[in-house]
Coordinates of C-alpha atoms and ligand atoms in Angstrom, one line a residue:
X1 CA -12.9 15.9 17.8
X2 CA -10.0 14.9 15.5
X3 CA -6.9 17.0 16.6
X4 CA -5.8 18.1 12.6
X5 CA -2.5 19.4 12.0
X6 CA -1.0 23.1 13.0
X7 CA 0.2 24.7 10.1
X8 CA 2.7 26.8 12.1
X9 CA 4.7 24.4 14.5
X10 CA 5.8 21.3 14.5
X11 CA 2.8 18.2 15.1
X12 CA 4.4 16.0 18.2
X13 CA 2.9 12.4 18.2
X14 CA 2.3 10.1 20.6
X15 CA 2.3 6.1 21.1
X16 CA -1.5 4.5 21.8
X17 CA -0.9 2.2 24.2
X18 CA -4.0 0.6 26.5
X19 CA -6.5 3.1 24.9
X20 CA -4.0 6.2 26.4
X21 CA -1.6 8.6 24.7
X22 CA 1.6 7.8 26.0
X23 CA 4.4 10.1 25.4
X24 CA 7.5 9.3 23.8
X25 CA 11.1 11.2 25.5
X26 CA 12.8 10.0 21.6
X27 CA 11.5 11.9 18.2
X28 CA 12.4 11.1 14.9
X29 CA 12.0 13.8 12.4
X30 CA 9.0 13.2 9.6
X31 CA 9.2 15.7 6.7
X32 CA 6.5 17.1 4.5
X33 CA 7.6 16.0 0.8
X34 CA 5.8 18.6 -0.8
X35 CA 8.0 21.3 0.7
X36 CA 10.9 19.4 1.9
X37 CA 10.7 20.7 5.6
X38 CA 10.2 18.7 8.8
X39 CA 7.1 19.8 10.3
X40 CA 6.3 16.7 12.7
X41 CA 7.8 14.4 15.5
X42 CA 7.2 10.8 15.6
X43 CA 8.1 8.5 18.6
X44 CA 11.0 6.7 18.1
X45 CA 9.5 3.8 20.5
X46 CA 12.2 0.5 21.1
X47 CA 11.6 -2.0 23.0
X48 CA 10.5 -1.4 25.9
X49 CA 7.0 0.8 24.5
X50 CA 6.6 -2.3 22.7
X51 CA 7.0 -4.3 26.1
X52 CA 4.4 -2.6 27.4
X53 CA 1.7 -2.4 24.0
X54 CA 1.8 -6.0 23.8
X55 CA 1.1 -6.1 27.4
X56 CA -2.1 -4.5 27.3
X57 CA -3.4 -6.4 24.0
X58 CA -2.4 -9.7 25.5
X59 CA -4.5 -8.1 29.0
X60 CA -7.5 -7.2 26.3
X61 CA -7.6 -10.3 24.4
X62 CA -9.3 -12.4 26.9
X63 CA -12.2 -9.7 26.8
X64 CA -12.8 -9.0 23.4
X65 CA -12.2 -12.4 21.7
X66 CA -15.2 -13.9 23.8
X67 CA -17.3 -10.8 22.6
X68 CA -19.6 -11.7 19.6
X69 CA -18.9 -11.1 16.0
X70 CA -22.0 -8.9 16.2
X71 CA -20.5 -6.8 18.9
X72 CA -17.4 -6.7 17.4
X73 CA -18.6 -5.9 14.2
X74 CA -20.9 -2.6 15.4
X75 CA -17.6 -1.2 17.2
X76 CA -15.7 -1.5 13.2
X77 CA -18.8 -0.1 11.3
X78 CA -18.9 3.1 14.2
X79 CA -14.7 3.1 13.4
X80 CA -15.6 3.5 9.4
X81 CA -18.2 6.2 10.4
X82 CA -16.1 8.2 12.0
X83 CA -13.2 8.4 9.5
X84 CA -15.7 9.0 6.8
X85 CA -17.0 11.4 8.8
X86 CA -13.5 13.3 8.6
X87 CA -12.7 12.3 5.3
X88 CA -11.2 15.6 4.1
X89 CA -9.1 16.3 7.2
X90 CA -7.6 12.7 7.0
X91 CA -7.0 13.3 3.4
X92 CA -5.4 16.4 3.7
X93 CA -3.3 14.9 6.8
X94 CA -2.0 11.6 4.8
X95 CA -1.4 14.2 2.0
X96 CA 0.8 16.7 3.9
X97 CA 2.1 13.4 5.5
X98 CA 3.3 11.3 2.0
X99 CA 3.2 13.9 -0.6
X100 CA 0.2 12.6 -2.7
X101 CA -2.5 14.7 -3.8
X102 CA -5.5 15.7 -1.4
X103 CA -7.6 14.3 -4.5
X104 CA -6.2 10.9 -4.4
X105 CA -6.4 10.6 -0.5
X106 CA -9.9 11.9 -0.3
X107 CA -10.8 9.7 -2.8
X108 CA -8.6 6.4 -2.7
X109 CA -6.8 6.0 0.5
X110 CA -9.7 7.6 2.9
X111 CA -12.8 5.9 1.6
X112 CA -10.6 2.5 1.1
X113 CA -9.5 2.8 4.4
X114 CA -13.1 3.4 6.3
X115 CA -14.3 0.0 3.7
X116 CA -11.6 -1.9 5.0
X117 CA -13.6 -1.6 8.6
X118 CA -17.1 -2.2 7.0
X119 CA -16.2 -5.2 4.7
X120 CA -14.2 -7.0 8.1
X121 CA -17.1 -6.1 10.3
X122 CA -19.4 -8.1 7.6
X123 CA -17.5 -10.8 6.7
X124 CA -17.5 -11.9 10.1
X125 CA -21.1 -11.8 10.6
X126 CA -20.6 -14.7 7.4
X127 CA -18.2 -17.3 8.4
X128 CA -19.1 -20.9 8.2
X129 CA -17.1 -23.5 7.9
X130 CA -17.4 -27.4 5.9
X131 CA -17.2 -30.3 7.2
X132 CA -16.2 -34.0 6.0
X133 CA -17.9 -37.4 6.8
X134 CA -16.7 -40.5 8.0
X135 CA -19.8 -42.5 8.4
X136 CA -18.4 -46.1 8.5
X137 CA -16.7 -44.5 12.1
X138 CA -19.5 -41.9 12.8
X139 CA -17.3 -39.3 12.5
X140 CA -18.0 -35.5 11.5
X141 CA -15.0 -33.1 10.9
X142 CA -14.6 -29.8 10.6
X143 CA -12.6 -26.9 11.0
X144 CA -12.7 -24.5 13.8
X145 CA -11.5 -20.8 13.3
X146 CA -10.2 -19.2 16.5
X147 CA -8.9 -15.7 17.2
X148 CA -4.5 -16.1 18.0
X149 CA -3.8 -13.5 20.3
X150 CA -1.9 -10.4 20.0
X151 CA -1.0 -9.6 16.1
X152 CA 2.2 -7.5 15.4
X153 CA 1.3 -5.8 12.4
X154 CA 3.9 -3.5 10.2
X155 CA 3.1 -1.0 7.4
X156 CA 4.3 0.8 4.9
X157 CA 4.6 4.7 3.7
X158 CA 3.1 4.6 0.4
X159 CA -0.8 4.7 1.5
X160 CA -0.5 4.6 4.8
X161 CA -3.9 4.9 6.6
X162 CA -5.4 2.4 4.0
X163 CA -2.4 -0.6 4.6
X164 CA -2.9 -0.1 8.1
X165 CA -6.3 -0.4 8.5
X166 CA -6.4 -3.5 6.0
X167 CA -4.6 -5.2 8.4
X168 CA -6.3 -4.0 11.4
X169 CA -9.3 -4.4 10.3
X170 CA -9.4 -8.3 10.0
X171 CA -7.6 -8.5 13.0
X172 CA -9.7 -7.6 15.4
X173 CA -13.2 -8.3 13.6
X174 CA -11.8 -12.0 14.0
X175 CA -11.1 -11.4 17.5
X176 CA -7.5 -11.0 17.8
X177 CA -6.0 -7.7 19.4
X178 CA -3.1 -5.6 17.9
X179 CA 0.1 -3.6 18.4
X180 CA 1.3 -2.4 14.8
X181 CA 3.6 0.1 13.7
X182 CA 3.0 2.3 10.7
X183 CA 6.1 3.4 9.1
X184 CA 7.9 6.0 10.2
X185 CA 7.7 8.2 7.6
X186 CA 3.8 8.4 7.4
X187 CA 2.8 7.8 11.0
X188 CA -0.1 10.8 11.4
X189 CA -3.3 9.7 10.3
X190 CA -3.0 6.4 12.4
X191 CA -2.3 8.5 15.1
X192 CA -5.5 10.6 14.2
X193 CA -7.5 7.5 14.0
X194 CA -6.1 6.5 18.0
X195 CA -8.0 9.8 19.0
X196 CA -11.3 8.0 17.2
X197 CA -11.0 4.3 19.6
X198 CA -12.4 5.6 22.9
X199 CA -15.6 7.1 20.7
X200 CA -16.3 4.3 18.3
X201 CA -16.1 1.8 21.1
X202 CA -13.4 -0.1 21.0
X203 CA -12.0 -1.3 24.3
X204 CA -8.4 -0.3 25.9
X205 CA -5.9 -2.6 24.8
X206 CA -7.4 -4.1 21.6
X207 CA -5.8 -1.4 19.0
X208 CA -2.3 -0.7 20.3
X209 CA 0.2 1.7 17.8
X210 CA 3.6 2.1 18.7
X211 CA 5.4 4.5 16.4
X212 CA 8.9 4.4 15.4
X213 CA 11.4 3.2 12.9
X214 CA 11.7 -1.0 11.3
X215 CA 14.9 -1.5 13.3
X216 CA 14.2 -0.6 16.8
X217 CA 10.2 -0.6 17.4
X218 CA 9.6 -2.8 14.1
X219 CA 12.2 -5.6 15.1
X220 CA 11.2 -5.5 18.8
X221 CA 7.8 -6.3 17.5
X222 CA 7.6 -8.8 15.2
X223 CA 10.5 -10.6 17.3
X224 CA 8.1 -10.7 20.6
X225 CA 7.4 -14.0 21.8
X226 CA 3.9 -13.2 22.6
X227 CA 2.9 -12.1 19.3
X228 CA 2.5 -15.2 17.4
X229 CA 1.3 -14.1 14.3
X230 CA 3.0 -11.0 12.0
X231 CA 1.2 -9.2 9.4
X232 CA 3.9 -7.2 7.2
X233 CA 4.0 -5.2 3.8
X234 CA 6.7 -3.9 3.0
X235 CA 9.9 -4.5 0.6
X236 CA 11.4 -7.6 -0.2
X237 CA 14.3 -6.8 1.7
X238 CA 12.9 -6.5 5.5
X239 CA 10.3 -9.1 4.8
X240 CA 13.4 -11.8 4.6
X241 CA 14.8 -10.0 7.9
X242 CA 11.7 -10.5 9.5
X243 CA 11.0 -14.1 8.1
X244 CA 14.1 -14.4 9.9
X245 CA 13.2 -12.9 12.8
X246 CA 9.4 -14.8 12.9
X247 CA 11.2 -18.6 12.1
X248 CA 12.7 -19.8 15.9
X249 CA 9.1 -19.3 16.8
X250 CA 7.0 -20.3 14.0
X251 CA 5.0 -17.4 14.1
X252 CA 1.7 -17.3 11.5
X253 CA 3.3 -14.9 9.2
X254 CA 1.8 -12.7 6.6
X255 CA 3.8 -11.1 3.8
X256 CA 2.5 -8.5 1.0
X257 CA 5.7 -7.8 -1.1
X258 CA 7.2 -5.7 -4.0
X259 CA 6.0 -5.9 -7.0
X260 CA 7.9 -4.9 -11.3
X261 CA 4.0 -5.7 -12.8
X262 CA 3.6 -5.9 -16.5
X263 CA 0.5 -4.9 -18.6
X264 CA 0.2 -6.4 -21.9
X265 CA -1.3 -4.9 -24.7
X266 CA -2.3 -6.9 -27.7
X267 CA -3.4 -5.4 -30.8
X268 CA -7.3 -5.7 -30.4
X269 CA -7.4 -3.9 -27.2
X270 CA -9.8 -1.1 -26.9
X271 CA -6.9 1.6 -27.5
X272 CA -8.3 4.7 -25.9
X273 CA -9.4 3.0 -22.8
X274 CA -5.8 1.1 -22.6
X275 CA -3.6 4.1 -22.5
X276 CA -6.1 6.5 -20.4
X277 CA -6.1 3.7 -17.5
X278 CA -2.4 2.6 -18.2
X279 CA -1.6 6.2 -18.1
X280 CA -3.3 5.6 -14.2
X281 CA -1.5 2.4 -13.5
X282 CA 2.1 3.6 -14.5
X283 CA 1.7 7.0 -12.3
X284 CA -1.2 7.2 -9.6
X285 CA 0.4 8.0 -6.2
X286 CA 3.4 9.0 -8.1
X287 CA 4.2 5.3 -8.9
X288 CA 4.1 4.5 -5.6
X289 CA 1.9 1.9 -5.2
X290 CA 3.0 -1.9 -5.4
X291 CA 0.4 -2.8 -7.8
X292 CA 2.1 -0.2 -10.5
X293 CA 2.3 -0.7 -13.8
X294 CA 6.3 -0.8 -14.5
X295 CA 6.2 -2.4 -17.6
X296 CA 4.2 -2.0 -20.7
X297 CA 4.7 -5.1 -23.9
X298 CA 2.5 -4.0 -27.0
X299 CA 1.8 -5.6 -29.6
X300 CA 4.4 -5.1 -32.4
X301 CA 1.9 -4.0 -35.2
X302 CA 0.8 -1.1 -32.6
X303 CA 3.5 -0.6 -31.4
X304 CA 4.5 2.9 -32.3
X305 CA 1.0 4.1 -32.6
X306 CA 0.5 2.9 -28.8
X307 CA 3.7 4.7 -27.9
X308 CA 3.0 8.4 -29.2
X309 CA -0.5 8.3 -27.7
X310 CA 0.7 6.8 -24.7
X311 CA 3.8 9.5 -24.3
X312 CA 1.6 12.4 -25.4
X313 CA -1.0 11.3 -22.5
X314 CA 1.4 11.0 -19.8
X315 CA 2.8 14.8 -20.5
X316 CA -0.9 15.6 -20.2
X317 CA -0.6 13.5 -16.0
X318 CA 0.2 16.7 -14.2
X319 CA 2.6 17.2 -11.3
X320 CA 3.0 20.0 -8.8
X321 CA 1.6 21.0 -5.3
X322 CA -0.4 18.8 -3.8
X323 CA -3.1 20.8 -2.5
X324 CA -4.3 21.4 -5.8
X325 CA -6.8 20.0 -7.2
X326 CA -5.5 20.3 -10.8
X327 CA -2.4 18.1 -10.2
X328 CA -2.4 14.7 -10.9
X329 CA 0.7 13.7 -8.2
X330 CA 2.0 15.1 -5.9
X331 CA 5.7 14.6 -4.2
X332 CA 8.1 11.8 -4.0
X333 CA 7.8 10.4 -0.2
X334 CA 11.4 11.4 0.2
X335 CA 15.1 13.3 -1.0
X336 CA 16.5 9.3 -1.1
X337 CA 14.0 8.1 -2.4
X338 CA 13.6 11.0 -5.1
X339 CA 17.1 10.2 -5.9
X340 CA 16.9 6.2 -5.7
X341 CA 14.0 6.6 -8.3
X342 CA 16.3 9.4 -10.7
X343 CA 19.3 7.0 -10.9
X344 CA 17.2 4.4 -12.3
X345 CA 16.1 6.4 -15.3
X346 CA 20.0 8.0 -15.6
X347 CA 20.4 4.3 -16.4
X348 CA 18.1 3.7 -18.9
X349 CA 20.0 6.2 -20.8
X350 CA 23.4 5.3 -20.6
X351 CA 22.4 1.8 -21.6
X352 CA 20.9 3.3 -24.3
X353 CA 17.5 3.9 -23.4
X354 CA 15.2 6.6 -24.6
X355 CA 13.6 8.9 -22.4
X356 CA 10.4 9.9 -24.1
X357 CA 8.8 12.6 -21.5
X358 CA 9.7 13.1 -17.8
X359 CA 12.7 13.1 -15.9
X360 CA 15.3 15.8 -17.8
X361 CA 13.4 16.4 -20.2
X362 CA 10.5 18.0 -18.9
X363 CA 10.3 20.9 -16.5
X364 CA 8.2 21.0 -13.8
X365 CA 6.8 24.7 -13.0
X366 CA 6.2 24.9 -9.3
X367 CA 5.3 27.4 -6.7
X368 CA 7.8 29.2 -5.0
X369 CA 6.7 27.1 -1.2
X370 CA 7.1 23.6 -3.1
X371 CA 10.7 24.4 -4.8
X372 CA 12.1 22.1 -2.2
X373 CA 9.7 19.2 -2.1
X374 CA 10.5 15.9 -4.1
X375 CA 8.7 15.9 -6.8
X376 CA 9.2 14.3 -11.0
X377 CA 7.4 14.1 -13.5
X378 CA 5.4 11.5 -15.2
X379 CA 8.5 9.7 -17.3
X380 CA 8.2 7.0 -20.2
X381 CA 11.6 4.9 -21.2
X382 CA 11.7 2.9 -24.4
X383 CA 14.7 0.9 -26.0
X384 CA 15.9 -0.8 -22.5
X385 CA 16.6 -4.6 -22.6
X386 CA 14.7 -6.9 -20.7
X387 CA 17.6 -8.1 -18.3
X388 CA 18.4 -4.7 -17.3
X389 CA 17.6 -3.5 -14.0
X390 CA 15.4 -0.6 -14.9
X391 CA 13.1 -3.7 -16.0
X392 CA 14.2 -6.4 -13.5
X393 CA 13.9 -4.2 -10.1
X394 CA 11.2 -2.0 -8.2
X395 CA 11.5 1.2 -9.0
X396 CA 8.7 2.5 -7.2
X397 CA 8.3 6.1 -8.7
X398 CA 6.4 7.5 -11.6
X399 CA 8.6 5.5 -14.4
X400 CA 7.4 3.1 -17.1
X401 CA 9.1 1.4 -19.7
X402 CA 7.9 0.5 -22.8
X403 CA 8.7 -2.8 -25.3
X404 CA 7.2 -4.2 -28.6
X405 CA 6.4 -8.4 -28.4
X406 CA 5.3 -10.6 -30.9
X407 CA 3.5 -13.9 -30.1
X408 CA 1.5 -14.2 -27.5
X409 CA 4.0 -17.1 -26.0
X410 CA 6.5 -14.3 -26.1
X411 CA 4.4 -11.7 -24.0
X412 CA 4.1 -14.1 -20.9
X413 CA 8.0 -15.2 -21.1
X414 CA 8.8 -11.1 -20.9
X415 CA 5.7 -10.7 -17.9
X416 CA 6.9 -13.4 -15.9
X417 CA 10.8 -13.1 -16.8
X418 CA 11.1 -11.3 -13.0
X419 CA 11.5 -12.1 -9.9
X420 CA 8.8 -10.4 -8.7
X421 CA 4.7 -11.7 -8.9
X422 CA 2.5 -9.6 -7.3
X423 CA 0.0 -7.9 -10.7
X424 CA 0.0 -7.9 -13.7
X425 CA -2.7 -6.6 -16.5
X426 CA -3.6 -7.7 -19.5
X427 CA -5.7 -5.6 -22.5
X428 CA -7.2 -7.5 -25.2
X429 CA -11.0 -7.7 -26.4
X430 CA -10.7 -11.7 -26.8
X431 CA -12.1 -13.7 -23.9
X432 CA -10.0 -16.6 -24.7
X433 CA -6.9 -14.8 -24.6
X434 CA -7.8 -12.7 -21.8
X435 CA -8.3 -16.3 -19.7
X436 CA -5.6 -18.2 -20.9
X437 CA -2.9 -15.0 -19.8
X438 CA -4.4 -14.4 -16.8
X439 CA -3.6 -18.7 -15.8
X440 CA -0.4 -18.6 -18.0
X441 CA 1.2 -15.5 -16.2
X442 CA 2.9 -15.6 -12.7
X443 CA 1.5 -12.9 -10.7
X444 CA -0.9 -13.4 -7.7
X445 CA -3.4 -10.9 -9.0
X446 CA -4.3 -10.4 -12.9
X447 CA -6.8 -7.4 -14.1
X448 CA -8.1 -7.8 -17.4
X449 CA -9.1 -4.5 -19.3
X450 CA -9.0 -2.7 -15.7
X451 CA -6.8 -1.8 -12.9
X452 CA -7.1 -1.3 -9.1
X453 CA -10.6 -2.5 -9.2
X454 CA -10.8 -3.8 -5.6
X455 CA -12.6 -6.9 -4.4
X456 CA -11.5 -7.9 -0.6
X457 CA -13.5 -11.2 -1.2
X458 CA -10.0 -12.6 -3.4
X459 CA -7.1 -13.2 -1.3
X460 CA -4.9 -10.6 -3.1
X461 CA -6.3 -7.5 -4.1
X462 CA -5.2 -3.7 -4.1
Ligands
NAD1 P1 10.1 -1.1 4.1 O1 10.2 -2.6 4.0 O2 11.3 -0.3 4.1 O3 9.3 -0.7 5.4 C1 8.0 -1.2 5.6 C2 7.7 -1.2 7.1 O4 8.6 -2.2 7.7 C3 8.0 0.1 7.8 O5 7.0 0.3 8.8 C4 9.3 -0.1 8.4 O6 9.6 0.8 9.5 C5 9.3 -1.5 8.8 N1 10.6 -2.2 9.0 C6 11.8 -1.9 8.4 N2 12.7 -2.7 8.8 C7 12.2 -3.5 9.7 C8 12.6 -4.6 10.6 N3 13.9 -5.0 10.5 N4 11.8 -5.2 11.4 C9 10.5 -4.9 11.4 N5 10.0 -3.9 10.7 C10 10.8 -3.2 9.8 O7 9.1 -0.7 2.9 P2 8.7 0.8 2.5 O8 9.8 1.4 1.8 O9 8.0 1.4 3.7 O10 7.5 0.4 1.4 C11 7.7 0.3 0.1 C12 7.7 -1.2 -0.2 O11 6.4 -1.8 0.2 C13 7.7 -1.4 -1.7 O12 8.6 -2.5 -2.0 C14 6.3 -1.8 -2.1 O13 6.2 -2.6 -3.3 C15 5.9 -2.6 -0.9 N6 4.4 -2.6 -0.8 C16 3.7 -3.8 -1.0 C17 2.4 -3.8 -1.0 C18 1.6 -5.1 -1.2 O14 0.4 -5.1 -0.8 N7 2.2 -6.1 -1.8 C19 1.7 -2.6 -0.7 C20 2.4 -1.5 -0.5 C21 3.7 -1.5 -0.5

């Protein structure tokens, strides 16, 4: 039985070291965003609680890494059958936990998350590898894949069950075991998913989840000598502090990053379709999700057409409470970041910028209990140039900004005049252009006429 959360008093958690709740003497405070009130404590683990995780995955490794990918693979399929199992009470935990909806969890973050065990757990079962010839030597080679040995894995707060277990997942299918830290801010349903290891199988020692914040648990991790490969996403920012950090050793290192992605809209797109799914990509999860729509380049002779349909459907993308069902977002993850988000569109306008719907000019009407939660509305900018930084940086939050192109060599100069490269989606109903935007733009993941559609076959994907 899943231990859910008690409404009255405040949810303590505990680290999962060596298939054992371990208790932590050091809390951090976690707040509920929707009502701005902390209702749970999180371990604030160091190094030592690391110390001793990566002591039992490097004791389980031996073990499980010379089990079969069969055997491995029943033990992730029972994992995804018991969080679908609990779908709603994970949803409403990662809810209460991040601020988005109960919808969105229950049907994004939840069902992702239990997939990421099944589509591990059969991929394994599939692995072959080529080989080349050197018959003049009679020679055959080929590649071997091997499991490493204890992976430090780090996530972050924006959809926190389904990171995690992305990274989990093909961990220990391959035949590696783990210690990873979710982020402190959303650190419940991994804990919830601990109290599912003993049942589904999986052997002490092999999942290991130390909670506590980047700098004192994160850096003790990922700075380990005996975790030689790192799985991190997370900001720009602390994925050069732990590059650092990985370097003396040469650690295998894994990095999923920020993201500023552009959609571009050319004139033939199919209009309707366009605005209801960009309307989706600017603002699911409040914005908060790397793969984001954060700029939007139309067409010039659809321009204005694209931008009152477009503005008029994002004042329809509701925000309030996130228990119900009606709302389309829910609440920032937090006050700073609430803030961090605001100043960026307080820009906009004092360069000028117009702020169509949104932030200031929109109200919000919420219930009495969620007055104090960090929440904004859906908000469109227009009229900001292209090297400002409400275009250049990550704003993470439900903001997009609109701007009119011209040629089609144009639109990829503006989509891949950032530093950033993670998405980017392009609308069009011409196959040629569709293909020669997707090569032409610099962004490790291009949807055409979609968005979020999820294949874990490519090496990046949502
Ligand atoms: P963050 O970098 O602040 O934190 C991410 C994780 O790293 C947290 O668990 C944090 O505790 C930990 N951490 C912080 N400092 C650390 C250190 N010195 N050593 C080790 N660990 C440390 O990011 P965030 O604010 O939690 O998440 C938002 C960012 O994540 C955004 O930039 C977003 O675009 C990015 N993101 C990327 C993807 C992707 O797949 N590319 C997916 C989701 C989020």
């Amino acid at each position: 039985m899943v231990k859910t959360l008690d409404q009255g008093s405040h949810l303590v958690l505990e680290n999962f070291i060596g298939g054992e709740f371990v208790p932590c003497d050091r809390h951090i405070d976690s707040y509920d965003p929707s009502t701005g009130e902390v209702y749970c404590k999180v371990p604030d683990s160091g190094p030592e609680e690391v110390e001793a995780a990566v002591n039992a995955a490097k004791k389980a490794f031996p073990e499980w890494s010379s089990r079969s990918p069969e055997q491995r693979a029943q033990i992730l399929h029972k994992l995804a059958d018991l969080i679908e199992e609990r779908v709603l009470d994970f949803a409403q935990a990662e809810s209460r936990d991040q601020g988005k909806t109960v919808t969105f969890a229950r049907n994004v973050d939840i069902p992702r998350s239990a997939y990421n065990f099944r589509f591990f757990a059969s991929s394994v079962l599939h692995h072959t590898t080529e080989c080349s010839q050197m018959d003049h030597l009679g020679c055959l080679n080929y590649t071997v894949r091997c499991p490493v040995g204890v992976a430090g894995l780090i996530s972050p707060w924006n959809l926190p069950l389904y990171l995690l277990t992305w990274k989990i997942a093909p961990a220990i299918a391959s035949g590696n075991t783990v210690v990873a830290k979710p982020s402190e801010m959303t650190s419940v349903t991994a804990w919830m998913m601990c109290q599912l290891m003993q049942k589904a199988g999986v052997p002490p020692g092999v999942v290991n989840i130390v909670f506590g914040t980047g700098p004192r648990a994160g850096d003790a991790l990922v700075g380990h000598p005996d975790v030689p490969l790192v799985s991190f996403t997370g900001s720009t920012l602390t994925a050069q502090k732990i590059t650092e950090r990985c370097a003396p050793y040469c650690k295998k290192l894994s990095l999923e990053l920020g993201g500023k992605n552009p959609a571009i809209i050319f004139a033939d797109a199919d209009l309707e379709q366009c605005i209801e799914t960009t309307v989706r990509s600017s603002f699911s999860n409040q914005g908060e999700i790397c793969l984001c729509t954060s700029r939007i380049y139309v067409e010039r002779s659809i321009y204005q057409s694209f931008l009152e349909k477009f503005v008029a459907a994002a004042r329809k993308w509701k925000t309030g409470a996130p228990s119900d069902d009606s709302n389309n977002n829910g609440a920032l993850i937090s006050k700073e970041h609430l803030e961090k988000v605001r100043s960026f569109v307080a820009l906009a306008r004092s360069e000028g910028g117009t702020v169509h719907c949104g932030e200031g000019v929109d109200q919000l009407d919420l219930p009495e209990a969620n007055a104090k939660g960090y929440y904004m509305p859906a908000t469109v900018i227009s009229g900001v140039s292209d090297s400002s930084k409400v275009m250049q940086e990550e704003i993470f939050g439900p903001v997009t900004c609109v701007s009119p192109f011209d040629t089609e060599d144009e639109a990829v100069a503006k989509g891949n005049g950032v530093r950033y490269g993670l998405a980017a989606t392009v609308w069009s109903r011409d196959v040629g252009k569709v293909h020669r935007m997707a090569k032409r733009l610099q962004a490790g993941l291009v949807w055409a006429n979609c968005w979020m559609v999820r294949d874990l076959n490519l090496p990046l994907v949502a």
